[in-house]
Structure formats: C-alpha cells, structure tokens
Amino acid sequence: MVYLDHAASTPLRAEARDAWLAATELTGNASSVHGAGQALRRVLEDARERVAAVLGCDPIEVVFTSGGTESVNLGVKGLWWARERDRQAIVLPDGEHHATLDTVDWLAGAQGAEVRSVRLRPDGAIDLGAFVDALPGAAVATALVANNEVGSVSDVAAMASASADAGVPLHLDAVGAIAHVALDFGDLRGSGRKSGGLVALSVAGHKVGAPVGTGALVVSRHARMGAVLHGGGQQRGLRSGTPDVAGAAALAVALELTARERDEEARRLRTLADRLGTGIRAAIPQATLLGAEEHRLPGHVHVLFPDALGETLLFLLDHSGVHVSTGSACQAGIAEPSHVVLALGYGDREARSVLRITLGRSSSGADVDAFLDALPDAYRRAAASSARAASRS
Ligand SMILES: Cc1ncc(COP(=O)(O)O)c(C=O)c1O
C-alpha cells in the first residue's frame, strides 16, 4: 500500500498505542476519590502536563476532547456564547475546514451570529490585512494555522497580535498543522492581554500518531468560554464527561514524539514533496501546483489537473494501490468542488480537478516513485473519461 493521505490521518505510533494499552489496564474513573480513581487521575494529569509542555500552555489550560471537530466546536461556539453582548460578529477566513465553517454557519442560522468573511491570498494563506480589517468590534475570530487542502501556512503570530490589539478572542485550528509547525501557545498569546488575542487552540490526536478520537483544546485560563457538553463539570466545566485517560496518555506521547522529530522530519518531507512536485510537472505539464511556495506544510502537495476530475484520478490511483485525496468534502461518496480552490478564484470545474497528496512519517522515496509511476496512466484515463463526458453533454 502506498499511503499518501497523511493529512486525513497518519498511522498510529507504537509508543502511543503502548501508552493507550497501559492506561486501559487501570480500572475506574479519574474523578473517583478512591485509590483506583486517583491512580487514573495521576495518569490523566501527567498527560495534561506533557501536552501542556509541548503546546506551551499551563496544564490547567488543556481540555481533552474527542478530536478536532469537538475541539473546534467548543472553541468557536464556547467563545461566541461567552461574548460581550454588544458584539455579534465572527471573523471567518475563507477556506476554513468544515468543522469551523459548519459551526459558524450554525451559529449564524440558529443563533444570529453575523459572519465577517476574510479572503485568502492567491497562495492560499489568509490575507492578513483583510483579517485585521475585519476585527474591530467582532465577538470572536477563528483561523486555520495551515490550510488543510492547499497546505499554505498563515501568519498566525501576526493574527494573534492583531486580535489582542483589537480585544477580540481568537481560536486557532492547529489540527492539520501541529504535526509540522511548532506552535507555542504562551508565545502566541503574549503577555498581559487578557480579553483578546489567542485564547483557544485545537489539536487532534490522529494527525500526530495518537488514536482517532483523541484531541485537545487549549483554553486560556483567562478566556471566557461557554461549554458545549454539560454534565459532571469535569475539565473546568468546559468539557463534562468521564475523561478518556488512555486517549489522553496516548495523545501526550504522540505530541512529544512529534515535537522531538518535527524539524528533521520537516526537512525530510520537504525534500520528498519537492521531488514529487517536480515529477508531477515533468509527467503532466498541464498540472499546476497550488499553495504557497515557501510557507507551506512540508509534506503537502496540492495539484490542479485541468483536464481530469480529481475524483476519477483518485479512484484510478486507488486501483493501483496508491491512496491520495481530493482534499475536499464528500457527499454520498462524490467529491464536492473544493471550497478552498473556489476561494482562490478558480471555477467549479477546476475546483473538481484537484488532488491532495500528503506525506508523513511512514512516507519514503519509494512511495513518491510509486505515485509517479502510477500517475501517467491514471491521468491519461481520467482525461479521456472527462473528454468523453464533455462530448456527450
Ligand atoms: C484543519 C482541520 N480541522 C479540523 C479537523 C477535524 O478533526 P477530526 O477529524 O479529528 O474531528 C480536521 C480533520 O481533517 C482538519 O484537517
């Protein structure tokens, strides 16, 4: 199997699995006061400290969740619910992940939030000037650290600082970025700025080699935030429910290993991704690589093939044992046009003609070669299929 879809989910790390299994040997509930509960509590709090050390926050600021979608929902809804009452607007860059888009859509439709859109630059990063212009008087701002389709990394330090100056609380979706981009919550939050600036940051375990269903939201101790889940009041009342101790332990191990390997891995992946990009252009001269050239996720390649549908290419490559993605959402198994590619100014046809190829820990030069071997035939067949469909219509 040639797995080139690490942005969707990256393989479980053996060390994370071991930590998960060890914690599942313990019996009880981390909230119980008896010895069995307290043994679990120690594992949970140890995990919280280790996650905090990697993300640069205080342990009490780590709220364990079931993954990226939950973290983003809590971050965005929680901040909006606790907003200052005369503020109604959510600053929402174009091209955000659906976890954010659909959350903000729901807040707009069901709760009266006003949405202030922010354009992307042609290279897929968030337009900083437009972001800053949208801030005054807003209730909440949210932003991807790195676009999960085209891989461009935005200037989140500048966005955090501008949000602090504007007194607007900022949530960052670092789910797709944290494997490759070092982020220090404390540095980004700055000092002495309490009501605005970076107050929440989402991460998910399965993007760093922890099990699916693990994740965390960092919530500043100074943030005002409502809860999505109500119940036993665990985790500062922000996330009621018996905590998943095994998941937290695995997340801590995976994040630590990710942080340790990050720089070297980024260099290795960048070299492989460059080779992949060059090979794609050599094989299919009509192909265009999208996304920023410099500030991008190192293992991320996003390609527009103007004469072939991404979804046809995906199926043909899959048939050759090469697993990639179109990057965009699916409805009943059919890829929708990419809202990110549309936001970059391309048309519907182009937005259906993209592939996202993402490398990660297990990727090697042999994977790149396998992709490049399989591509020409898959492209020829996908382009022929598109040409046939066009002549019929
Ligand atoms: C940028 C981003 N945000 C949020 C999510 C949702 O995370 P999860 O799948 O853990 O719910 C994803 C998942 O692909 C993502 O890439």
mmCIF file of N, CA and C and ligand atoms in Angstrom, residues 7-8 66-70 72 97 99-100 144 146-148 173-177 203-207 212-214 356, ligand 1:
data_model
loop_
_atom_site.group_PDB
_atom_site.id
_atom_site.type_symbol
_atom_site.label_atom_id
_atom_site.label_comp_id
_atom_site.label_asym_id
_atom_site.label_seq_id
_atom_site.Cartn_x
_atom_site.Cartn_y
_atom_site.Cartn_z
ATOM 1 N N ALA A 7 -2.589 13.816 5.697
ATOM 2 C CA ALA A 7 -3.362 14.939 6.236
ATOM 3 C C ALA A 7 -4.734 14.463 6.710
ATOM 4 N N ALA A 8 -5.214 13.356 6.135
ATOM 5 C CA ALA A 8 -6.502 12.822 6.592
ATOM 6 C C ALA A 8 -6.321 12.121 7.934
ATOM 7 N N SER A 66 -12.631 14.763 22.110
ATOM 8 C CA SER A 66 -12.655 13.555 21.273
ATOM 9 C C SER A 66 -12.034 13.802 19.903
ATOM 10 N N GLY A 67 -11.372 14.943 19.713
ATOM 11 C CA GLY A 67 -10.713 15.168 18.421
ATOM 12 C C GLY A 67 -10.925 16.583 17.903
ATOM 13 N N GLY A 68 -10.536 16.770 16.645
ATOM 14 C CA GLY A 68 -10.535 18.110 16.068
ATOM 15 C C GLY A 68 -11.914 18.736 15.984
ATOM 16 N N THR A 69 -12.881 17.968 15.533
ATOM 17 C CA THR A 69 -14.216 18.550 15.345
ATOM 18 C C THR A 69 -14.781 19.037 16.676
ATOM 19 N N GLU A 70 -14.614 18.228 17.701
ATOM 20 C CA GLU A 70 -15.125 18.661 19.005
ATOM 21 C C GLU A 70 -14.363 19.880 19.522
ATOM 22 N N VAL A 72 -12.840 22.216 17.832
ATOM 23 C CA VAL A 72 -13.219 23.418 17.080
ATOM 24 C C VAL A 72 -14.618 23.882 17.501
ATOM 25 N N HIS A 97 -11.678 24.761 7.476
ATOM 26 C CA HIS A 97 -12.162 23.375 7.488
ATOM 27 C C HIS A 97 -13.666 23.365 7.786
ATOM 28 N N ALA A 99 -15.253 21.748 9.889
ATOM 29 C CA ALA A 99 -15.559 21.768 11.338
ATOM 30 C C ALA A 99 -15.843 23.209 11.768
ATOM 31 N N THR A 100 -15.104 24.146 11.207
ATOM 32 C CA THR A 100 -15.317 25.558 11.534
ATOM 33 C C THR A 100 -16.454 26.144 10.710
ATOM 34 N N LEU A 144 -7.497 28.947 10.538
ATOM 35 C CA LEU A 144 -6.629 27.788 10.373
ATOM 36 C C LEU A 144 -5.176 28.237 10.465
ATOM 37 N N ALA A 146 -2.798 26.290 9.175
ATOM 38 C CA ALA A 146 -2.379 25.905 7.822
ATOM 39 C C ALA A 146 -3.603 25.370 7.095
ATOM 40 N N ASN A 147 -3.775 25.789 5.863
ATOM 41 C CA ASN A 147 -4.934 25.321 5.111
ATOM 42 C C ASN A 147 -4.811 23.813 4.854
ATOM 43 N N ASN A 148 -5.843 23.066 5.226
ATOM 44 C CA ASN A 148 -5.715 21.605 5.156
ATOM 45 C C ASN A 148 -5.852 21.064 3.744
ATOM 46 N N ASP A 173 -7.271 26.858 14.667
ATOM 47 C CA ASP A 173 -7.404 25.443 14.330
ATOM 48 C C ASP A 173 -6.024 24.962 13.887
ATOM 49 N N ALA A 174 -5.345 24.271 14.813
ATOM 50 C CA ALA A 174 -3.995 23.768 14.514
ATOM 51 C C ALA A 174 -4.020 22.273 14.217
ATOM 52 N N VAL A 175 -5.226 21.742 13.946
ATOM 53 C CA VAL A 175 -5.379 20.289 13.791
ATOM 54 C C VAL A 175 -4.456 19.741 12.694
ATOM 55 N N GLY A 176 -4.474 20.394 11.543
ATOM 56 C CA GLY A 176 -3.663 19.885 10.431
ATOM 57 C C GLY A 176 -2.222 20.375 10.471
ATOM 58 N N ALA A 177 -1.953 21.369 11.291
ATOM 59 C CA ALA A 177 -0.624 21.995 11.280
ATOM 60 C C ALA A 177 0.315 21.444 12.339
ATOM 61 N N VAL A 203 -6.251 20.866 18.645
ATOM 62 C CA VAL A 203 -5.394 19.832 18.060
ATOM 63 C C VAL A 203 -6.146 18.492 18.087
ATOM 64 N N ALA A 204 -5.708 17.568 17.225
ATOM 65 C CA ALA A 204 -6.342 16.241 17.168
ATOM 66 C C ALA A 204 -5.271 15.166 17.145
ATOM 67 N N GLY A 205 -5.521 14.075 17.877
ATOM 68 C CA GLY A 205 -4.517 13.034 18.032
ATOM 69 C C GLY A 205 -4.161 12.292 16.756
ATOM 70 N N HIS A 206 -5.167 12.041 15.897
ATOM 71 C CA HIS A 206 -4.869 11.160 14.757
ATOM 72 C C HIS A 206 -4.043 11.840 13.675
ATOM 73 N N LYS A 207 -3.744 13.123 13.862
ATOM 74 C CA LYS A 207 -2.854 13.789 12.905
ATOM 75 C C LYS A 207 -1.400 13.726 13.368
ATOM 76 N N VAL A 212 -7.429 7.840 16.662
ATOM 77 C CA VAL A 212 -8.581 8.656 16.277
ATOM 78 C C VAL A 212 -9.489 8.754 17.509
ATOM 79 N N GLY A 213 -10.099 9.917 17.683
ATOM 80 C CA GLY A 213 -10.991 10.069 18.839
ATOM 81 C C GLY A 213 -10.295 10.684 20.036
ATOM 82 N N THR A 214 -9.054 11.135 19.836
ATOM 83 C CA THR A 214 -8.361 11.855 20.913
ATOM 84 C C THR A 214 -8.062 13.266 20.412
ATOM 85 N N ARG A 356 -4.947 16.102 -3.519
ATOM 86 C CA ARG A 356 -4.071 16.444 -2.391
ATOM 87 C C ARG A 356 -3.252 15.202 -2.055
HETATM 88 C C1 LIG B 1 -7.772 21.525 9.838
HETATM 89 C C2 LIG B 1 -8.732 20.528 10.416
HETATM 90 N N1 LIG B 1 -9.582 20.901 11.363
HETATM 91 C C3 LIG B 1 -10.431 20.036 11.940
HETATM 92 C C4 LIG B 1 -10.474 18.720 11.549
HETATM 93 C C5 LIG B 1 -11.423 17.767 12.212
HETATM 94 O O1 LIG B 1 -10.700 16.885 13.026
HETATM 95 P P1 LIG B 1 -11.240 15.429 13.451
HETATM 96 O O2 LIG B 1 -11.231 14.599 12.221
HETATM 97 O O3 LIG B 1 -10.265 14.946 14.482
HETATM 98 O O4 LIG B 1 -12.588 15.603 14.013
HETATM 99 C C6 LIG B 1 -9.602 18.280 10.542
HETATM 100 C C7 LIG B 1 -9.645 16.874 10.073
HETATM 101 O O5 LIG B 1 -9.265 16.548 8.985
HETATM 102 C C8 LIG B 1 -8.699 19.206 9.964
HETATM 103 O O6 LIG B 1 -7.844 18.848 8.995
#
